[in-house]
Coordinates of C-alpha atoms and ligand atoms in Angstrom, one line a residue:
X1 CA -0.3 -0.3 0.0
X2 CA 1.0 3.8 -0.3
X3 CA 3.5 3.9 2.8
X4 CA 3.1 7.4 4.1
X5 CA 4.4 6.3 7.5
X6 CA 6.9 8.8 7.1
X7 CA 4.8 11.5 7.3
X8 CA 3.6 10.8 10.9
X9 CA 6.8 12.6 12.1
X10 CA 5.7 15.9 10.8
X11 CA 2.2 15.7 13.6
X12 CA 3.7 16.3 16.9
X13 CA 0.6 15.2 18.8
X14 CA 0.8 11.7 17.1
X15 CA 3.7 11.0 19.6
X16 CA 1.5 11.6 22.6
X17 CA 0.1 9.0 24.4
X18 CA -4.0 8.5 25.8
X19 CA -5.0 6.8 29.3
X20 CA -1.3 5.0 28.8
X21 CA -1.6 4.1 25.2
X22 CA 0.2 5.6 22.0
X23 CA -2.6 7.7 20.5
X24 CA -4.6 6.3 17.5
X25 CA -6.3 9.3 15.8
X26 CA -9.3 7.9 13.8
X27 CA -11.2 11.0 14.3
X28 CA -10.5 13.2 10.8
X29 CA -13.8 13.6 9.8
X30 CA -14.4 15.7 13.1
X31 CA -11.4 17.4 12.4
X32 CA -7.7 16.8 11.4
X33 CA -4.5 17.0 13.4
X34 CA -1.6 19.7 12.2
X35 CA 1.6 19.6 10.8
X36 CA 4.5 21.2 11.9
X37 CA 4.7 23.4 8.9
X38 CA 1.3 24.2 9.7
X39 CA 1.9 25.4 13.3
X40 CA 5.3 27.0 12.4
X41 CA 3.7 29.3 9.7
X42 CA 1.2 30.4 12.3
X43 CA 3.7 31.3 14.6
X44 CA 5.9 33.1 12.2
X45 CA 3.0 35.3 11.4
X46 CA 2.4 36.2 15.0
X47 CA 6.1 36.8 16.0
X48 CA 7.1 38.8 12.8
X49 CA 4.6 39.7 10.5
X50 CA 1.4 40.4 12.9
X51 CA -0.5 43.1 11.5
X52 CA -4.0 44.0 10.1
X53 CA -4.6 43.5 6.5
X54 CA -5.7 46.1 3.7
X55 CA -5.7 48.9 5.9
X56 CA -2.1 50.2 7.2
X57 CA 0.9 51.6 4.7
X58 CA 3.5 50.1 7.5
X59 CA 5.6 47.3 6.8
X60 CA 3.9 44.9 9.0
X61 CA 0.8 45.7 7.3
X62 CA 1.9 45.2 3.7
X63 CA 3.5 41.9 5.0
X64 CA 0.5 40.8 6.6
X65 CA -1.7 41.8 3.7
X66 CA 0.5 39.9 1.1
X67 CA 0.4 37.0 3.6
X68 CA -3.1 37.0 3.9
X69 CA -3.8 37.4 -0.2
X70 CA -0.8 34.7 -0.8
X71 CA -2.8 32.2 1.3
X72 CA -6.0 32.9 -0.8
X73 CA -4.0 32.0 -4.0
X74 CA -2.7 29.3 -2.5
X75 CA -6.6 27.9 -1.4
X76 CA -7.8 29.2 -4.9
X77 CA -4.7 26.9 -7.0
X78 CA -5.7 23.9 -4.9
X79 CA -9.1 23.4 -6.3
X80 CA -8.2 25.4 -9.8
X81 CA -10.2 28.2 -9.1
X82 CA -9.3 32.3 -9.7
X83 CA -8.0 33.7 -6.6
X84 CA -10.9 36.5 -7.0
X85 CA -13.5 33.7 -6.8
X86 CA -12.2 32.1 -3.5
X87 CA -13.9 33.9 -0.1
X88 CA -12.6 33.2 2.7
X89 CA -15.2 32.3 5.5
X90 CA -15.2 30.7 8.9
X91 CA -16.0 27.1 7.7
X92 CA -18.1 25.3 5.3
X93 CA -21.1 25.8 7.8
X94 CA -20.6 29.5 7.1
X95 CA -19.9 29.3 3.4
X96 CA -23.2 27.3 3.0
X97 CA -25.0 30.1 5.1
X98 CA -23.8 32.9 2.9
X99 CA -25.3 30.9 -0.4
X100 CA -28.7 30.5 1.5
X101 CA -28.8 34.0 2.8
X102 CA -26.7 35.5 -0.2
X103 CA -28.1 34.0 -2.9
X104 CA -31.4 32.2 -1.8
X105 CA -33.1 34.8 -0.1
X106 CA -32.7 37.4 -3.1
X107 CA -33.5 34.8 -5.8
X108 CA -36.2 32.9 -3.9
X109 CA -39.7 32.6 -4.1
X110 CA -43.0 30.8 -2.7
X111 CA -43.2 27.9 -5.3
X112 CA -39.6 27.1 -5.7
X113 CA -38.2 24.4 -4.6
X114 CA -34.7 23.4 -2.8
X115 CA -33.5 19.5 -3.8
X116 CA -31.1 18.1 -1.1
X117 CA -30.2 14.5 0.1
X118 CA -31.7 12.8 3.1
X119 CA -27.8 12.3 3.7
X120 CA -26.9 15.9 4.1
X121 CA -25.2 17.2 7.3
X122 CA -27.2 19.9 9.3
X123 CA -24.7 22.6 7.6
X124 CA -26.5 21.7 4.2
X125 CA -30.1 21.5 5.9
X126 CA -30.7 24.1 8.0
X127 CA -30.1 26.9 6.2
X128 CA -32.0 26.1 3.8
X129 CA -34.9 25.3 5.8
X130 CA -34.5 28.8 7.3
X131 CA -34.3 30.1 3.9
X132 CA -37.7 28.1 2.9
X133 CA -39.8 30.1 6.0
X134 CA -38.6 33.2 4.8
X135 CA -39.1 32.9 0.9
X136 CA -41.8 30.2 0.7
X137 CA -39.9 27.8 -1.2
X138 CA -40.0 24.3 -0.4
X139 CA -37.2 21.8 0.6
X140 CA -37.6 18.1 -1.2
X141 CA -35.5 15.2 -0.6
X142 CA -33.9 12.5 -2.9
X143 CA -33.8 8.9 -0.7
X144 CA -31.0 6.6 -0.5
X145 CA -30.1 2.8 -2.3
X146 CA -29.8 -0.1 -0.3
X147 CA -26.0 0.5 -0.1
X148 CA -26.7 3.9 1.4
X149 CA -25.7 6.1 -1.6
X150 CA -27.9 8.8 -3.4
X151 CA -30.9 7.1 -5.2
X152 CA -31.4 9.1 -8.6
X153 CA -33.5 7.1 -9.9
X154 CA -36.4 9.1 -9.0
X155 CA -35.0 12.5 -10.3
X156 CA -36.7 12.2 -13.6
X157 CA -40.1 12.9 -11.8
X158 CA -38.5 15.4 -9.1
X159 CA -36.8 17.6 -11.9
X160 CA -39.3 20.3 -13.1
X161 CA -38.5 23.6 -13.5
X162 CA -39.3 24.4 -9.8
X163 CA -36.1 23.2 -8.4
X164 CA -34.1 26.2 -8.4
X165 CA -31.1 24.5 -5.9
X166 CA -29.6 21.4 -5.8
X167 CA -27.6 21.3 -2.7
X168 CA -25.6 18.0 -2.0
X169 CA -22.3 16.6 -0.4
X170 CA -19.8 15.7 -1.9
X171 CA -19.3 12.7 0.6
X172 CA -21.4 11.7 3.7
X173 CA -19.4 12.5 6.9
X174 CA -21.3 9.1 8.5
X175 CA -21.4 6.7 5.8
X176 CA -18.8 7.7 3.5
X177 CA -20.9 7.5 0.7
X178 CA -19.9 9.8 -2.3
X179 CA -22.3 12.4 -3.6
X180 CA -23.5 11.8 -7.5
X181 CA -21.7 15.1 -8.3
X182 CA -22.1 14.7 -12.2
X183 CA -25.5 13.6 -12.3
X184 CA -26.8 16.4 -9.9
X185 CA -24.9 19.2 -11.2
X186 CA -26.2 18.1 -15.1
X187 CA -29.6 17.8 -13.7
X188 CA -29.1 21.1 -12.1
X189 CA -28.5 22.6 -15.4
X190 CA -31.0 20.7 -17.2
X191 CA -33.7 22.9 -15.4
X192 CA -32.0 26.1 -14.5
X193 CA -30.9 25.7 -11.0
X194 CA -27.5 26.1 -9.1
X195 CA -26.0 23.6 -7.6
X196 CA -24.2 23.7 -4.3
X197 CA -21.6 21.1 -3.5
X198 CA -20.4 20.8 0.3
X199 CA -17.1 19.9 0.1
X200 CA -16.4 19.2 3.8
X201 CA -15.6 15.5 3.3
X202 CA -14.5 15.6 -0.4
X203 CA -12.1 18.3 -0.9
X204 CA -9.4 17.1 1.7
X205 CA -9.6 13.9 0.4
X206 CA -9.6 13.6 -3.1
X207 CA -8.4 16.0 -5.9
X208 CA -11.0 18.7 -6.7
X209 CA -10.7 21.2 -9.6
X210 CA -13.8 23.2 -10.0
X211 CA -12.8 24.0 -13.7
X212 CA -13.7 20.5 -14.2
X213 CA -16.8 20.2 -11.4
X214 CA -19.6 21.7 -13.2
X215 CA -21.0 23.3 -9.3
X216 CA -21.8 26.7 -9.0
X217 CA -20.7 26.8 -5.7
X218 CA -18.7 24.8 -3.4
X219 CA -18.0 25.3 0.6
X220 CA -14.8 23.5 2.2
X221 CA -13.4 23.9 5.9
X222 CA -9.4 24.3 6.6
X223 CA -9.8 22.3 9.7
X224 CA -10.6 19.4 8.1
X225 CA -7.6 19.4 6.0
X226 CA -4.8 19.9 8.3
X227 CA -5.1 23.5 8.5
X228 CA -6.8 25.4 11.6
X229 CA -10.4 25.7 13.2
X230 CA -11.8 29.2 12.1
X231 CA -11.4 29.5 8.6
X232 CA -12.9 27.8 5.7
X233 CA -13.9 28.9 1.7
X234 CA -16.9 29.5 -0.4
X235 CA -16.1 29.4 -3.9
X236 CA -18.5 30.3 -6.8
X237 CA -18.7 30.9 -9.9
X238 CA -17.8 34.8 -11.0
X239 CA -21.4 35.4 -11.8
X240 CA -23.1 33.8 -9.6
X241 CA -20.6 35.4 -6.7
X242 CA -21.7 38.8 -8.6
X243 CA -25.5 38.0 -7.8
X244 CA -25.0 37.2 -4.2
X245 CA -25.7 39.9 -1.8
X246 CA -23.3 40.2 1.2
X247 CA -24.6 38.5 4.5
X248 CA -22.6 40.4 6.6
X249 CA -22.2 44.5 6.5
X250 CA -19.1 46.2 8.2
X251 CA -15.5 47.4 7.6
X252 CA -13.3 46.0 4.7
X253 CA -16.1 45.0 2.6
X254 CA -17.4 48.2 1.0
X255 CA -16.8 50.5 -1.6
X256 CA -18.3 53.8 -0.3
X257 CA -20.3 54.6 2.6
X258 CA -23.4 57.4 2.6
X259 CA -25.8 58.0 5.5
X260 CA -28.4 55.6 4.0
X261 CA -26.7 53.4 1.6
X262 CA -23.3 51.9 0.7
X263 CA -21.9 50.0 -2.3
X264 CA -19.9 47.2 -1.8
X265 CA -16.0 46.1 -2.7
X266 CA -15.6 43.7 -5.6
X267 CA -15.5 40.1 -4.7
X268 CA -14.4 38.2 -2.5
X269 CA -13.8 41.4 -0.4
X270 CA -17.7 42.2 -0.5
X271 CA -17.9 38.8 1.7
X272 CA -15.3 39.4 3.7
X273 CA -16.8 41.9 6.7
X274 CA -14.2 43.2 9.8
X275 CA -10.9 42.2 10.6
X276 CA -10.8 38.4 8.8
X277 CA -8.9 35.5 10.7
X278 CA -5.5 36.5 9.5
X279 CA -2.9 33.7 11.0
X280 CA -6.0 31.3 10.4
X281 CA -5.5 32.1 6.5
X282 CA -1.7 31.9 6.6
X283 CA -1.9 28.4 8.5
X284 CA -4.7 27.2 5.6
X285 CA -1.8 28.3 2.9
X286 CA 0.4 26.2 4.6
X287 CA -1.9 23.3 4.7
X288 CA -2.7 23.0 1.2
X289 CA 1.2 23.5 0.5
X290 CA 1.4 20.4 2.7
X291 CA -0.9 18.1 0.8
X292 CA 0.1 19.6 -2.5
X293 CA 3.3 18.5 -1.9
X294 CA 2.3 14.8 -1.0
X295 CA -0.1 14.9 -3.6
X296 CA -3.9 14.5 -3.3
X297 CA -3.7 11.7 -5.7
X298 CA -1.3 9.7 -3.4
X299 CA -3.9 11.0 -0.2
X300 CA -6.8 9.5 -2.4
X301 CA -4.9 6.1 -2.8
X302 CA -3.5 5.7 0.8
X303 CA -7.3 6.7 2.4
X304 CA -8.8 4.1 -0.3
X305 CA -6.5 1.1 0.8
X306 CA -7.0 1.9 4.3
X307 CA -10.8 2.2 4.0
X308 CA -10.6 -1.4 2.0
X309 CA -8.5 -2.7 5.0
X310 CA -10.9 -1.4 7.6
X311 CA -13.9 -2.9 6.3
X312 CA -12.7 -6.0 5.5
X313 CA -11.2 -6.3 9.4
X314 CA -14.6 -4.8 11.1
X315 CA -16.7 -6.9 8.6
X316 CA -15.2 -9.8 10.5
X317 CA -16.4 -8.8 13.9
X318 CA -19.7 -10.7 15.0
X319 CA -22.4 -8.7 16.0
X320 CA -21.0 -5.6 13.9
X321 CA -22.9 -3.4 11.3
X322 CA -21.1 -1.2 8.9
X323 CA -23.6 1.4 7.7
X324 CA -22.1 2.3 4.2
X325 CA -21.3 1.4 0.7
X326 CA -19.2 -1.8 0.9
X327 CA -17.9 -0.7 -2.5
X328 CA -14.7 1.5 -1.9
X329 CA -15.4 3.3 -5.3
X330 CA -18.4 4.6 -4.1
X331 CA -17.1 5.9 -0.5
X332 CA -14.4 7.6 1.4
X333 CA -13.1 7.1 4.8
X334 CA -15.7 8.1 7.3
X335 CA -17.0 4.4 8.4
X336 CA -19.5 4.2 10.6
X337 CA -20.8 1.1 12.4
X338 CA -22.8 -0.4 15.7
X339 CA -21.9 -3.2 17.6
X340 CA -24.7 -5.3 18.8
X341 CA -26.8 -3.3 21.3
X342 CA -24.2 -1.3 22.8
X343 CA -24.9 2.3 22.8
X344 CA -22.1 3.9 20.2
X345 CA -20.9 6.2 23.5
X346 CA -20.4 3.5 25.5
X347 CA -18.1 1.8 22.3
X348 CA -16.4 5.7 22.0
X349 CA -15.5 5.5 25.7
X350 CA -14.3 1.7 25.8
X351 CA -12.0 2.6 22.7
X352 CA -10.4 5.7 24.7
X353 CA -9.4 3.8 27.4
X354 CA -7.6 2.0 24.7
X355 CA -6.1 5.4 23.4
X356 CA -8.0 5.1 20.2
X357 CA -10.3 8.1 19.0
X358 CA -13.3 7.8 17.4
X359 CA -16.4 10.0 17.4
X360 CA -20.1 8.8 18.5
X361 CA -23.3 10.4 18.0
X362 CA -25.9 11.3 15.2
X363 CA -22.8 13.0 13.4
X364 CA -25.2 16.0 12.7
X365 CA -27.2 14.4 10.3
X366 CA -30.5 13.6 12.4
X367 CA -32.3 13.2 9.0
X368 CA -29.9 10.1 8.3
X369 CA -30.2 8.7 11.5
X370 CA -34.1 8.6 11.0
X371 CA -33.9 7.0 7.8
X372 CA -31.7 4.5 9.2
X373 CA -33.8 4.1 11.9
X374 CA -31.0 4.4 14.5
X375 CA -30.1 7.1 17.0
X376 CA -26.3 7.2 16.9
X377 CA -23.0 5.4 15.1
X378 CA -19.9 5.1 16.3
X379 CA -17.3 6.2 13.3
X380 CA -13.9 6.0 12.5
X381 CA -12.4 7.9 9.9
X382 CA -9.0 8.1 8.2
X383 CA -6.3 10.6 6.9
X384 CA -3.0 10.4 5.4
X385 CA -1.1 10.1 8.5
X386 CA -2.8 6.7 9.7
X387 CA -1.3 3.2 9.2
X388 CA -2.9 0.0 8.9
X389 CA -1.9 -1.0 12.3
X390 CA -3.9 1.5 13.7
X391 CA -7.0 -0.5 12.0
X392 CA -5.6 -3.2 14.3
X393 CA -5.6 -1.6 17.4
X394 CA -9.5 -0.5 16.6
X395 CA -10.3 -4.1 15.5
X396 CA -9.0 -5.6 18.7
X397 CA -10.3 -3.1 20.9
X398 CA -13.8 -4.0 19.3
X399 CA -13.2 -7.8 20.3
X400 CA -12.8 -6.2 23.9
X401 CA -15.8 -4.4 23.9
X402 CA -17.8 -7.3 22.6
X403 CA -16.5 -9.3 25.6
X404 CA -17.2 -6.3 28.3
X405 CA -20.9 -6.2 27.4
X406 CA -21.4 -9.8 27.2
X407 CA -21.9 -10.1 23.4
X408 CA -20.6 -14.0 22.7
Ligands
C6P1 N1 -18.7 17.4 10.2 C1 -18.0 15.8 11.7 O1 -17.6 15.4 12.7 P1 -17.6 23.0 9.7 O2 -18.0 22.6 10.9 O3 -18.3 24.5 9.1 O4 -16.2 23.0 9.6 O5 -18.2 22.0 8.8 C2 -20.0 21.4 9.1 C3 -19.9 20.7 7.9 C4 -20.5 20.4 6.6 N2 -20.8 19.0 6.1 C5 -20.3 17.7 6.2 C6 -20.2 16.8 5.4 C7 -19.5 18.0 7.4 O6 -19.1 16.8 7.7 C8 -19.0 18.9 8.1 C9 -18.5 18.8 9.7 C10 -17.9 16.9 11.4 O7 -18.4 15.3 11.0 C11 -18.4 17.9 12.7 S1 -20.0 17.8 12.8

């Protein structure tokens, strides 16, 4: 398998112990660990260049602005985008809210429909529910196939001119199922709707080029791709960003301000009101540098191999149910499971005693949990720094949990 083992030395936290065991970090879908280069970039910014951006003529202000705008160019380049089509946001959630409020509120009307899928994260559902309330638009759903991929067989009946937005995830944070990106972007185009891709779990794990994707908007978070929390990105087609209203007003985002009205700075600045997260942007830039140096193809292949091993080893454990596609070509590396009738929170607690970090809960995907008729799952998720021995540790600990809970 693609051996990225040497990279582990770049991640200081992987050396620590938890509960007397070497940390086994299998919660990268929640947030990823950070390499030294990201920590150093942010530290260097604060130590030597800290100033506010776009405002001052002094040397530090110029350097800070160059670092902030340089980070924008790096992140845009990472997804094949033009630099001025990349808006820094607080994360995926904020980016999706910007689209919902900035585009949806100004373009939707009663009778319009917003098409989503049952596997969406709340970040790609609740903003649309709010906008539906304000505009009278209606939320409609695509259901799932038996393997928990999105069922697009009913698209022909659902697709009408009333569909104004199709908003969907590139990869489910619960089941790992990949979204039918091509089918849904083609569908959107065929009825004149806009397409919105939640890339929170896609962009960190596979090469993404917006010039090939065909979507109108893409949202993603730095912290899920080796970068810091508090920053993410909204990419949009130039004409869509022009059509979109700013959802926050304040400093930095204006062209002129009179007593009763204002005009906006050009995109992307019209969406970045106030002092932005400058150190975080610098860290985001360092994170995409790191990912680029490893190669997104290499990362995708590594995770695919690791996920295949995990699926095979986990399915050997009696009483264990995996929720998600078994076909590795239809999925990424978020693996949700249940062990008998043991509550997933208890599973996570037992695993933690062995130093293994997994997430348990509804994963902010309650409609999906309801669809699966379960309250929660335990979830292991992988990234470039994970190795097969960590899958072994997970499997061994789950066998222990079975015994502890009297599953024979
Ligand atoms: N999922 C998880 O453990 P933010 O919080 O804004 O960075 O990302 C929100 C988000 C949006 N879409 C998908 C598919 C996601 O997985 C997430 C975040 C984390 O699964 C926290 S719930």
